[in-house]
XYZ file of N, CA, C and O in Angstrom:
428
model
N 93.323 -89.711 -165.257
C 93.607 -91.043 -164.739
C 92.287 -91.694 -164.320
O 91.448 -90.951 -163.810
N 91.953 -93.211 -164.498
C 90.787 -93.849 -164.212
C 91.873 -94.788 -163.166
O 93.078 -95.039 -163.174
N 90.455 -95.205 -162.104
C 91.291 -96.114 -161.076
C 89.996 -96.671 -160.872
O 88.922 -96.164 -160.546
N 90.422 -98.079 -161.196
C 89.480 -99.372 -160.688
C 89.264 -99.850 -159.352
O 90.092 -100.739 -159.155
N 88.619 -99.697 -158.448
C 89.123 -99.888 -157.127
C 87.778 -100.743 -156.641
O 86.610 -100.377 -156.769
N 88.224 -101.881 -156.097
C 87.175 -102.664 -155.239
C 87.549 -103.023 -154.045
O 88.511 -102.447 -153.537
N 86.736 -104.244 -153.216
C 87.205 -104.268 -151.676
C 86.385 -106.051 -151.666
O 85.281 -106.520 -151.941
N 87.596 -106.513 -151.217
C 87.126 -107.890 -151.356
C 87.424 -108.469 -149.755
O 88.199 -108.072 -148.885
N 86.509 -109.509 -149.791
C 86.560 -110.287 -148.059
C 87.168 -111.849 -148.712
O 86.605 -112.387 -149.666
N 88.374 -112.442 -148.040
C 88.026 -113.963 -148.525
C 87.320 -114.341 -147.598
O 87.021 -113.768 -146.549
N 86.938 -115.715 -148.146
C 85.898 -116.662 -147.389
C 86.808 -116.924 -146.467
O 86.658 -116.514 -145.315
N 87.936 -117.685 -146.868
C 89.011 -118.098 -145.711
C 90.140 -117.259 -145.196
O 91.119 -117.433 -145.922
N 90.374 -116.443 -144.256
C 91.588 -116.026 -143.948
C 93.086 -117.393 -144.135
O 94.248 -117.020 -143.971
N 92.829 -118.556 -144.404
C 94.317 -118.847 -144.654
C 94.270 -119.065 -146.140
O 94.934 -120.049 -146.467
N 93.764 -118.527 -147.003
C 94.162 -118.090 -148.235
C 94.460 -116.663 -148.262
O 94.129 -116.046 -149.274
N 95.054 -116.024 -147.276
C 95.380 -114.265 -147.730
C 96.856 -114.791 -148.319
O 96.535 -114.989 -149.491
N 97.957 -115.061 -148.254
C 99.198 -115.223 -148.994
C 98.800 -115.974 -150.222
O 99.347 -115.448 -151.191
N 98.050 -117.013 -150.569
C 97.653 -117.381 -151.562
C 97.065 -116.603 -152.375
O 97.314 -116.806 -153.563
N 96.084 -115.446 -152.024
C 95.468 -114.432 -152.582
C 96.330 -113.552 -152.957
O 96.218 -113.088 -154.092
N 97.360 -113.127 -152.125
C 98.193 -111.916 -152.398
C 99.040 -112.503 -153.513
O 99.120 -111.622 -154.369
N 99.658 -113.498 -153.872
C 100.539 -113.756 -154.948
C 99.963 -113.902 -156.050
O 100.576 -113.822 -157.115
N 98.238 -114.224 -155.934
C 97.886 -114.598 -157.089
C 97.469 -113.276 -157.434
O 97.513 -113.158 -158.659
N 96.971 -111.932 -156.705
C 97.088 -110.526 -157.300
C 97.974 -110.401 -157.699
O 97.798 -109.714 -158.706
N 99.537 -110.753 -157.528
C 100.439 -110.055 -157.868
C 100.650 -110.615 -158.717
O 101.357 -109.818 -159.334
N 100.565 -111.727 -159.487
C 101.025 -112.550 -160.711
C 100.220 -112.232 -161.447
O 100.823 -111.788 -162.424
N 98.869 -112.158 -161.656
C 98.077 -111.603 -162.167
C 98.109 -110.087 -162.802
O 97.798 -109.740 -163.941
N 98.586 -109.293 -161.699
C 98.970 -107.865 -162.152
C 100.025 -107.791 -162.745
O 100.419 -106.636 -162.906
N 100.717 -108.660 -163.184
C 102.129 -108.657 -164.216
C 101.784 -108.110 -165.362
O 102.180 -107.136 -166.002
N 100.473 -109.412 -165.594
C 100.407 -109.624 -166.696
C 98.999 -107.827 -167.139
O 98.861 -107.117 -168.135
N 98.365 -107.854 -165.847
C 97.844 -106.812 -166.773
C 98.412 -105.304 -166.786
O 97.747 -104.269 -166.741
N 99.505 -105.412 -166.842
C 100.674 -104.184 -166.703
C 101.322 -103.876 -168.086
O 101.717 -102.758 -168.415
N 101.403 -105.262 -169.040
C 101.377 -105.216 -170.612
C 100.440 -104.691 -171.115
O 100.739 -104.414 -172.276
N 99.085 -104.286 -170.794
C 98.575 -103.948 -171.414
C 98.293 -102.308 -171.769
O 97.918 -101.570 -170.858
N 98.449 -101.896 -172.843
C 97.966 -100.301 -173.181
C 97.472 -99.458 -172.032
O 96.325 -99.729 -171.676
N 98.087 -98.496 -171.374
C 97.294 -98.019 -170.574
C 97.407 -97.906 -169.268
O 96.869 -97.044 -168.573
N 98.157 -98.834 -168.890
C 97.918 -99.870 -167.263
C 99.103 -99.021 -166.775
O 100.218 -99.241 -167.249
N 98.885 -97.868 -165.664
C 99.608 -97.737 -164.822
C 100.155 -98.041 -163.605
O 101.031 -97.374 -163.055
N 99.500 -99.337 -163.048
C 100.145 -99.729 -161.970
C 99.117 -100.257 -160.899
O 98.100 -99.620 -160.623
N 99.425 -101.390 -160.346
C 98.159 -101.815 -158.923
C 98.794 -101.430 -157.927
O 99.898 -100.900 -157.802
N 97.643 -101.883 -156.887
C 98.446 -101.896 -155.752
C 97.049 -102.244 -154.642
O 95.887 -101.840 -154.662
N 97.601 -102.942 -153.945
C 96.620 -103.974 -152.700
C 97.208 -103.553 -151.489
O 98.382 -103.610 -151.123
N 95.975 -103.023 -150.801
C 96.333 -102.429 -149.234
C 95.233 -103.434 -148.591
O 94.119 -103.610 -149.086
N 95.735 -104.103 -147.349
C 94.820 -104.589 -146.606
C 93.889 -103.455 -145.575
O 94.042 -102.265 -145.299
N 92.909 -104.462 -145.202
C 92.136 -103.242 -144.676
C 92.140 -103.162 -143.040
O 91.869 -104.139 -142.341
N 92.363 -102.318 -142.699
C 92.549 -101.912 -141.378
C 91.554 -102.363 -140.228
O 90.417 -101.898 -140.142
N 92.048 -103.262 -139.391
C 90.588 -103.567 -138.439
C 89.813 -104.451 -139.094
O 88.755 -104.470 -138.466
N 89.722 -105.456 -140.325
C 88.880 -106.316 -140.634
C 89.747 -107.180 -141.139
O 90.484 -106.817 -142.056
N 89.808 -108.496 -140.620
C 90.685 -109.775 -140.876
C 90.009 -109.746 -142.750
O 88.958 -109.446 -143.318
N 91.437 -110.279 -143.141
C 91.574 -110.856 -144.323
C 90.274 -110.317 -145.434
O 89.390 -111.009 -145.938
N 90.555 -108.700 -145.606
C 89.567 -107.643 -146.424
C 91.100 -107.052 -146.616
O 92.086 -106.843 -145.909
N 90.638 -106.885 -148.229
C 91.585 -106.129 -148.802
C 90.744 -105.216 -150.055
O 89.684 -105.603 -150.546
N 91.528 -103.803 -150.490
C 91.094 -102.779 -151.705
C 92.428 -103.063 -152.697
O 93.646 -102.891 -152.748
N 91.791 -103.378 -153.118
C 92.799 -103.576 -154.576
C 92.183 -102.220 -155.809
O 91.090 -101.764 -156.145
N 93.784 -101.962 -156.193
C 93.489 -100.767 -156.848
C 94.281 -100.869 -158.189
O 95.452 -101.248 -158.223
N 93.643 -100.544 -159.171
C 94.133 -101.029 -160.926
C 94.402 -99.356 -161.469
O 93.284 -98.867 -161.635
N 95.169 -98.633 -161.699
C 95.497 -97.680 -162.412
C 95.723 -97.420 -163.390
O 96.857 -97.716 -163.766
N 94.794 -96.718 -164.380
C 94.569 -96.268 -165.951
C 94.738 -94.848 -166.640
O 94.277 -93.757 -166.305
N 95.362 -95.127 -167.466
C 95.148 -93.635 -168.121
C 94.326 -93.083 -168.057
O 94.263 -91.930 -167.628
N 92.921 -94.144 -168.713
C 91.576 -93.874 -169.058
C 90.891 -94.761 -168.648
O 91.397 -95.852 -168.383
N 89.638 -94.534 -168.500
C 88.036 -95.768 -168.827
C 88.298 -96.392 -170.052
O 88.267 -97.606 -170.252
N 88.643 -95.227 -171.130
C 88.934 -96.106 -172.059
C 89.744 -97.433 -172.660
O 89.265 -98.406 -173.242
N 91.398 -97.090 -172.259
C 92.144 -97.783 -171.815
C 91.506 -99.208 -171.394
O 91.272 -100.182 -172.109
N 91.237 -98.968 -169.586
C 90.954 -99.932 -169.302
C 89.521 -100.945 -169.783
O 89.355 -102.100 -169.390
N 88.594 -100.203 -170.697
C 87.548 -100.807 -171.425
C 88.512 -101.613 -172.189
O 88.250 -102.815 -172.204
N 89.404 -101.299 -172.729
C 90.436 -101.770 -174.342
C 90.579 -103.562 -173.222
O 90.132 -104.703 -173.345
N 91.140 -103.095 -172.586
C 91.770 -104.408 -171.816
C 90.646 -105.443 -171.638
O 90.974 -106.624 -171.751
N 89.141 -105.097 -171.326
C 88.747 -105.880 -171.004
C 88.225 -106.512 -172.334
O 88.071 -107.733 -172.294
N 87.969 -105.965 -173.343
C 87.222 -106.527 -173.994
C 88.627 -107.311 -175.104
O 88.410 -108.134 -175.994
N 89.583 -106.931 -174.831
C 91.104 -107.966 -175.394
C 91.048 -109.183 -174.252
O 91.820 -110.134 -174.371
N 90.576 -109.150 -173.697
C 90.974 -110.393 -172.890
C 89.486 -111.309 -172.493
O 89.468 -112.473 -172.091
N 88.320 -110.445 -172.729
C 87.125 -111.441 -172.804
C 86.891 -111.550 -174.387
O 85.880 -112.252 -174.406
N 87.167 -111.318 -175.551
C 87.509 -111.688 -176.912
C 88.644 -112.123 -177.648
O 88.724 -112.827 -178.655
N 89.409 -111.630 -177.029
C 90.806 -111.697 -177.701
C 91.696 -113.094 -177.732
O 91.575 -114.004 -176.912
N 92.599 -113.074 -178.830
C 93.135 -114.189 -178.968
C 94.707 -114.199 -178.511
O 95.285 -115.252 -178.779
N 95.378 -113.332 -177.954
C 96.541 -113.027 -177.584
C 96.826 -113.129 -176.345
O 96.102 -112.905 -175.374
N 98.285 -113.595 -176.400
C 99.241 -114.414 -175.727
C 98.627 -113.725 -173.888
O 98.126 -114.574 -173.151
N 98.716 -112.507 -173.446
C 98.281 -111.857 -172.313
C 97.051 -112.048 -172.483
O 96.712 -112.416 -171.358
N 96.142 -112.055 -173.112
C 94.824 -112.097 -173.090
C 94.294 -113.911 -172.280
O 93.467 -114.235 -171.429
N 95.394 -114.744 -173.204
C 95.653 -115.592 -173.254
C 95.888 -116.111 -171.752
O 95.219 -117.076 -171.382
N 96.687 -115.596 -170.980
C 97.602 -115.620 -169.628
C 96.688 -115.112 -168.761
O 96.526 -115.533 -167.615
N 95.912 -113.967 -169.409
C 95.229 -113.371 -167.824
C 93.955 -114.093 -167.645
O 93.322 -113.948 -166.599
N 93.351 -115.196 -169.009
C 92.117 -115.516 -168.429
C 92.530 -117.150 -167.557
O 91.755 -118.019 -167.155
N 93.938 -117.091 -167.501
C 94.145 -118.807 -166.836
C 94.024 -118.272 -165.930
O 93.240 -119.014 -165.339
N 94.273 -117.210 -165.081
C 94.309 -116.828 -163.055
C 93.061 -116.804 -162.788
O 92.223 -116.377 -163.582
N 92.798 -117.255 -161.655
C 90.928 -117.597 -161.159
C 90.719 -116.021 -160.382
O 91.349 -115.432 -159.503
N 89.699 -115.749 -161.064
C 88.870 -114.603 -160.805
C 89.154 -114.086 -158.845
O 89.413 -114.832 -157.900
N 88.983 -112.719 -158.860
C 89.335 -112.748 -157.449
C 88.067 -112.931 -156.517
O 88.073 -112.711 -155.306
N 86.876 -113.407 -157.325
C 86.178 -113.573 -156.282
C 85.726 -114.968 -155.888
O 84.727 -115.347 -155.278
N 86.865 -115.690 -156.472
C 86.537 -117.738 -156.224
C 87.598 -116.943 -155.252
O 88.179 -117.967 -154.892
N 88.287 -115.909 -154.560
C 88.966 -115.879 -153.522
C 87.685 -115.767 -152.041
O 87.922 -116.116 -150.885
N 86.707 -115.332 -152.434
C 85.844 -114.434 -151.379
C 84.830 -113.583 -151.854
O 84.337 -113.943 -152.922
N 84.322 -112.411 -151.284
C 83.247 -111.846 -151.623
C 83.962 -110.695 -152.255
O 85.074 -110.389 -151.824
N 83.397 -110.003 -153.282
C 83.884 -108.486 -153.632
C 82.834 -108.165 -152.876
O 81.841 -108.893 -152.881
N 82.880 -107.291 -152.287
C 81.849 -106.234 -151.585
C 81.530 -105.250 -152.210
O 80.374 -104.855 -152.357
N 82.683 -104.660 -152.718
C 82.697 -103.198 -153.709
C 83.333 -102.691 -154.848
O 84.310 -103.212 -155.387
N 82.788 -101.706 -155.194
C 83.796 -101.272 -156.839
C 83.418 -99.492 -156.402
O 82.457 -98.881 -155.935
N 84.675 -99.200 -156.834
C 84.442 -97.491 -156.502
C 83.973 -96.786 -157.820
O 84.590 -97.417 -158.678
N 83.159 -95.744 -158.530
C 82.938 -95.702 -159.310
C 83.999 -94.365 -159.944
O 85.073 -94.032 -159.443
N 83.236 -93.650 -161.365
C 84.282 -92.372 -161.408
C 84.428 -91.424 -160.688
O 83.483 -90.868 -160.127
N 85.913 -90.991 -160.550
C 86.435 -89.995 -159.552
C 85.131 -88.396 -159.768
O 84.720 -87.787 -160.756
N 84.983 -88.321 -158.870
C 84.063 -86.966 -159.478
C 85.004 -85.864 -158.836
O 84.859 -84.817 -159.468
N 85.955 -85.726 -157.762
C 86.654 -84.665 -157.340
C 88.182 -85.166 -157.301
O 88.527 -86.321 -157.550
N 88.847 -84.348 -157.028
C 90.469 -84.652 -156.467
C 90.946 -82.909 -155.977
O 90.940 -81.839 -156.586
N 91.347 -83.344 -154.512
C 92.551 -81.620 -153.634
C 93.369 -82.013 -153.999
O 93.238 -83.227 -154.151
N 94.320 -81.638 -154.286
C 95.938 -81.871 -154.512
C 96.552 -80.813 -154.174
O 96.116 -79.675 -154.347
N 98.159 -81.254 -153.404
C 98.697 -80.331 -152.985
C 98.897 -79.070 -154.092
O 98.436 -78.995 -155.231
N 99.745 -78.108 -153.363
C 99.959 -77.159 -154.843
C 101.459 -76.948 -154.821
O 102.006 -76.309 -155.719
């Protein structure tokens, strides 16, 4: 499994409901695509209007497929996901987590 994970600040705290729907409309659409197991947005504990948004993949690969269908591509989702404004005309990304190098798991 690859997991995309960043951590974004908005500029404005009264765009967090505006922000949160537009992740979630946004993640509809990249849920059609090959690969895409699932998001999910946790706010962050103790810091106004900071959130980790998290994109779940089979693969790097996978999620490479997606990006380069939707910064080339001519199709209908490709199509859909480049109309939603980037999440950082929401605020600052601060971060991107890179590849998992460990995982404990129960047994």
């Amino acid at each position: 499994m690859y997991r995309y994970i960043w951590k974004i600040k908005l500029n404005n705290p009264s765009d967090e409901q505006r922000f949160i729907k537009h992740w979630k409309e946004s993640s509809k659409i990249l849920q059609t695509f090959p690969g895409a197991l699932g998001t999910h947005l946790h706010k962050v504990r103790d810091e106004e209007s900071s959130f980790y948004a998290v994109a779940e993949w089979e693969s790097q690969k996978a999620r490479d497929s997606m990006t380069e269908e939707v910064n080339n591509g001519n199709t209908k989702r490709a199509i859909a996901w480049r109309k939603f404004p980037k999440n950082d005309s929401f605020g600052q990304i601060i971060s991107f987590a890179g590849p998992e190098i460990e995982a404990v798991l129960p047994n």
